[in-house]
Amino acid sequence: MKVSQIYSAMLEKLIHAEILGHEQTMARTREQLIPVIETACLQVVECLRAGHKVLLCGNGGSAADAQHIATELTGRYKTTRRGLPAIALTTDTSALTAISNDFGYQEVFRRQVEALGQAGDVLIGISTSGNSPNVMAAIQEAKSIGCYTIGLLGKSGGKIASECDIAVVVPSDDTPRIQEMHILVGHLICEAVDQAWEKQ
């Protein structure tokens, strides 16, 4: 048997295993998290309808998810509606580097929340471990100024779960599976927003 054939057989098993892992995490998410996801959707809809904004933050893949969700609110998700105010605190390289350099990386999101956040806004903090110090600091700052806080988390929910107003804790210890559910939750929030604006 050629090496390519052996590798192909291994790859097929790997793909099946990864898809099965995704399906199992999806099933647990559906069984356990629909009420908490519904609450998160309603809070974002109410925030935007009241003229407030959504702030989002996270590190690495979670930073990409923050940007993804923000873009679908300011741009469009499925329907063409007015652009809605959402800011990913992960995109301004001058702010990221200046704050990290002057105050330390733990402050990189908190300072932006302090500068941009207002009572009535929603902060969505994304952390697969639930323990990212800079996301935790941002959530604590947001709560102190009257923002509603949503955590998209994983594993046990970590320290952040008890700090935010609502914790969407994906029932998995596998970071890729957690990230896949986080973007699903983000899409559900965007779908809820689209539906709310269609009914206006």
CSV table of C-alpha atoms in Angstrom, one decimal:
chain,number,residue,atom,x,y,z
A,1,MET,CA,0.0,0.0,0.0
A,2,LYS,CA,1.3,3.4,-0.9
A,3,VAL,CA,2.1,6.0,1.7
A,4,SER,CA,-0.6,8.3,0.2
A,5,GLN,CA,-3.2,5.5,0.6
A,6,ILE,CA,-2.3,4.9,4.2
A,7,TYR,CA,-2.4,8.7,4.9
A,8,SER,CA,-5.8,8.9,3.1
A,9,ALA,CA,-7.2,6.2,5.3
A,10,MET,CA,-5.9,7.9,8.5
A,11,LEU,CA,-7.3,11.2,7.3
A,12,GLU,CA,-10.7,9.8,6.6
A,13,LYS,CA,-10.9,8.5,10.2
A,14,LEU,CA,-9.7,11.8,11.5
A,15,ILE,CA,-12.4,13.7,9.6
A,16,HIS,CA,-15.1,11.3,10.8
A,17,ALA,CA,-13.9,11.7,14.4
A,18,GLU,CA,-13.9,15.5,14.2
A,19,ILE,CA,-17.3,15.7,12.6
A,20,LEU,CA,-18.6,13.4,15.2
A,21,GLY,CA,-17.1,15.6,18.0
A,22,HIS,CA,-18.8,18.6,16.4
A,23,GLU,CA,-22.2,16.8,16.2
A,24,GLN,CA,-21.9,15.7,19.9
A,25,THR,CA,-21.1,19.2,21.0
A,26,MET,CA,-23.9,20.6,18.9
A,27,ALA,CA,-26.4,18.1,20.5
A,28,ARG,CA,-25.3,19.0,24.0
A,29,THR,CA,-25.5,22.7,23.1
A,30,ARG,CA,-29.1,22.2,21.8
A,31,GLU,CA,-30.1,20.2,24.9
A,32,GLN,CA,-28.6,22.6,27.5
A,33,LEU,CA,-28.2,26.1,26.2
A,34,ILE,CA,-31.3,27.2,24.3
A,35,PRO,CA,-32.8,29.2,27.2
A,36,VAL,CA,-29.6,31.0,27.9
A,37,ILE,CA,-29.0,31.7,24.2
A,38,GLU,CA,-32.5,33.1,24.0
A,39,THR,CA,-31.8,35.5,26.8
A,40,ALA,CA,-28.6,36.7,25.2
A,41,CYS,CA,-30.4,37.3,21.9
A,42,LEU,CA,-33.2,39.3,23.6
A,43,GLN,CA,-30.7,41.4,25.5
A,44,VAL,CA,-28.8,42.3,22.3
A,45,VAL,CA,-32.1,43.1,20.5
A,46,GLU,CA,-33.3,45.3,23.4
A,47,CYS,CA,-29.9,47.1,23.6
A,48,LEU,CA,-29.9,48.0,19.9
A,49,ARG,CA,-33.6,48.9,19.8
A,50,ALA,CA,-32.9,51.4,22.6
A,51,GLY,CA,-30.2,53.1,20.6
A,52,HIS,CA,-27.2,51.6,22.5
A,53,LYS,CA,-24.3,49.6,21.0
A,54,VAL,CA,-22.6,46.2,21.3
A,55,LEU,CA,-19.0,45.9,22.2
A,56,LEU,CA,-17.1,42.6,21.7
A,57,CYS,CA,-13.7,41.3,22.7
A,58,GLY,CA,-11.6,38.1,22.8
A,59,ASN,CA,-8.1,36.8,22.0
A,60,GLY,CA,-6.9,34.8,19.0
A,61,GLY,CA,-9.7,32.9,17.4
A,62,SER,CA,-12.1,34.6,19.8
A,63,ALA,CA,-10.9,38.0,18.5
A,64,ALA,CA,-11.8,36.8,15.0
A,65,ASP,CA,-15.2,35.8,16.3
A,66,ALA,CA,-15.7,39.2,17.9
A,67,GLN,CA,-14.9,40.9,14.5
A,68,HIS,CA,-17.1,38.5,12.6
A,69,ILE,CA,-20.2,39.2,14.8
A,70,ALA,CA,-19.6,42.9,14.9
A,71,THR,CA,-19.4,43.0,11.1
A,72,GLU,CA,-22.7,41.2,10.7
A,73,LEU,CA,-24.4,43.8,12.9
A,74,THR,CA,-22.8,46.9,11.3
A,75,GLY,CA,-23.1,45.4,7.8
A,76,ARG,CA,-25.6,42.7,7.2
A,77,TYR,CA,-26.3,39.1,8.3
A,78,LYS,CA,-29.1,37.8,6.1
A,79,THR,CA,-31.4,40.7,5.6
A,80,THR,CA,-30.8,44.3,4.4
A,81,ARG,CA,-31.6,46.6,7.3
A,82,ARG,CA,-29.9,49.7,8.8
A,83,GLY,CA,-26.4,49.3,10.0
A,84,LEU,CA,-26.4,48.7,13.8
A,85,PRO,CA,-23.6,49.9,16.2
A,86,ALA,CA,-21.2,47.1,17.1
A,87,ILE,CA,-17.5,47.5,17.8
A,88,ALA,CA,-14.9,44.7,18.1
A,89,LEU,CA,-12.3,45.9,20.5
A,90,THR,CA,-9.7,43.8,18.7
A,91,THR,CA,-9.2,45.8,15.5
A,92,ASP,CA,-7.6,49.1,16.4
A,93,THR,CA,-3.9,48.3,16.2
A,94,SER,CA,-2.8,51.6,17.6
A,95,ALA,CA,-5.1,51.2,20.6
A,96,LEU,CA,-4.1,47.6,21.1
A,97,THR,CA,-0.3,48.3,21.0
A,98,ALA,CA,-0.4,51.5,22.9
A,99,ILE,CA,-2.5,50.2,25.8
A,100,SER,CA,-0.5,47.0,26.0
A,101,ASN,CA,2.7,48.9,26.0
A,102,ASP,CA,1.7,51.5,28.5
A,103,PHE,CA,-0.6,49.6,30.8
A,104,GLY,CA,0.0,45.8,30.1
A,105,TYR,CA,-2.0,43.4,28.0
A,106,GLN,CA,-4.5,42.7,30.8
A,107,GLU,CA,-5.8,46.3,30.3
A,108,VAL,CA,-6.1,46.2,26.5
A,109,PHE,CA,-9.9,45.7,26.5
A,110,ARG,CA,-10.8,47.3,29.8
A,111,ARG,CA,-9.4,50.7,28.8
A,112,GLN,CA,-11.4,50.6,25.6
A,113,VAL,CA,-14.6,49.8,27.5
A,114,GLU,CA,-13.9,52.6,29.9
A,115,ALA,CA,-13.5,55.0,26.9
A,116,LEU,CA,-16.3,53.7,24.7
A,117,GLY,CA,-18.8,52.0,26.9
A,118,GLN,CA,-22.0,53.6,28.2
A,119,ALA,CA,-24.8,52.4,30.4
A,120,GLY,CA,-27.2,50.4,28.4
A,121,ASP,CA,-24.6,48.9,26.1
A,122,VAL,CA,-23.9,45.2,25.9
A,123,LEU,CA,-20.4,43.8,26.1
A,124,ILE,CA,-19.9,40.3,24.7
A,125,GLY,CA,-16.7,38.8,26.1
A,126,ILE,CA,-15.5,35.7,24.3
A,127,SER,CA,-13.1,33.2,26.0
A,128,THR,CA,-12.9,29.5,25.4
A,129,SER,CA,-11.3,28.8,28.8
A,130,GLY,CA,-13.4,31.4,30.7
A,131,ASN,CA,-10.3,32.6,32.3
A,132,SER,CA,-8.8,35.3,29.9
A,133,PRO,CA,-7.6,38.1,32.3
A,134,ASN,CA,-8.2,40.9,29.8
A,135,VAL,CA,-11.7,39.7,29.0
A,136,MET,CA,-12.5,39.4,32.7
A,137,ALA,CA,-11.2,43.0,33.3
A,138,ALA,CA,-13.4,44.2,30.4
A,139,ILE,CA,-16.5,42.6,31.8
A,140,GLN,CA,-15.8,44.0,35.3
A,141,GLU,CA,-15.4,47.5,33.8
A,142,ALA,CA,-18.5,47.1,31.7
A,143,LYS,CA,-20.6,46.1,34.7
A,144,SER,CA,-19.3,49.0,36.7
A,145,ILE,CA,-20.6,51.5,34.1
A,146,GLY,CA,-24.0,49.9,33.7
A,147,CYS,CA,-23.4,47.7,30.6
A,148,TYR,CA,-25.1,44.3,30.3
A,149,THR,CA,-22.4,41.6,30.0
A,150,ILE,CA,-22.6,38.3,28.1
A,151,GLY,CA,-19.8,35.7,28.2
A,152,LEU,CA,-19.3,33.2,25.4
A,153,LEU,CA,-17.3,30.6,27.3
A,154,GLY,CA,-16.3,27.0,27.3
A,155,LYS,CA,-15.1,24.2,29.6
A,156,SER,CA,-16.3,25.0,33.1
A,157,GLY,CA,-17.0,28.6,32.3
A,158,GLY,CA,-13.9,29.6,34.3
A,159,LYS,CA,-13.8,32.7,36.5
A,160,ILE,CA,-15.7,34.8,33.9
A,161,ALA,CA,-18.9,32.8,34.2
A,162,SER,CA,-19.7,34.1,37.7
A,163,GLU,CA,-18.8,37.7,36.7
A,164,CYS,CA,-21.0,38.3,33.7
A,165,ASP,CA,-24.7,38.8,33.7
A,166,ILE,CA,-25.3,35.8,31.4
A,167,ALA,CA,-22.8,33.0,30.7
A,168,VAL,CA,-23.2,30.9,27.6
A,169,VAL,CA,-20.9,28.0,28.5
A,170,VAL,CA,-20.4,25.5,25.7
A,171,PRO,CA,-20.4,22.0,27.1
A,172,SER,CA,-17.0,20.9,25.8
A,173,ASP,CA,-13.4,20.9,26.8
A,174,ASP,CA,-12.2,20.9,23.2
A,175,THR,CA,-11.3,24.5,22.0
A,176,PRO,CA,-12.2,24.0,18.3
A,177,ARG,CA,-15.6,22.6,19.2
A,178,ILE,CA,-16.2,25.5,21.6
A,179,GLN,CA,-15.2,28.0,18.9
A,180,GLU,CA,-17.6,26.4,16.5
A,181,MET,CA,-20.5,26.8,19.0
A,182,HIS,CA,-19.5,30.4,19.7
A,183,ILE,CA,-19.9,31.4,16.1
A,184,LEU,CA,-23.2,29.6,16.0
A,185,VAL,CA,-24.4,31.6,19.0
A,186,GLY,CA,-23.1,34.8,17.3
A,187,HIS,CA,-25.1,33.9,14.2
A,188,LEU,CA,-28.2,33.2,16.3
A,189,ILE,CA,-27.9,36.6,17.9
A,190,CYS,CA,-27.6,38.2,14.4
A,191,GLU,CA,-30.6,36.2,13.2
A,192,ALA,CA,-32.6,37.5,16.2
A,193,VAL,CA,-31.6,41.0,15.4
A,194,ASP,CA,-32.6,40.6,11.7
A,195,GLN,CA,-36.0,39.2,12.7
A,196,ALA,CA,-36.5,42.1,15.2
A,197,TRP,CA,-35.8,44.7,12.5
A,198,GLU,CA,-38.0,43.0,10.0
A,199,LYS,CA,-40.9,43.2,12.4
A,200,GLN,CA,-40.5,47.0,13.0
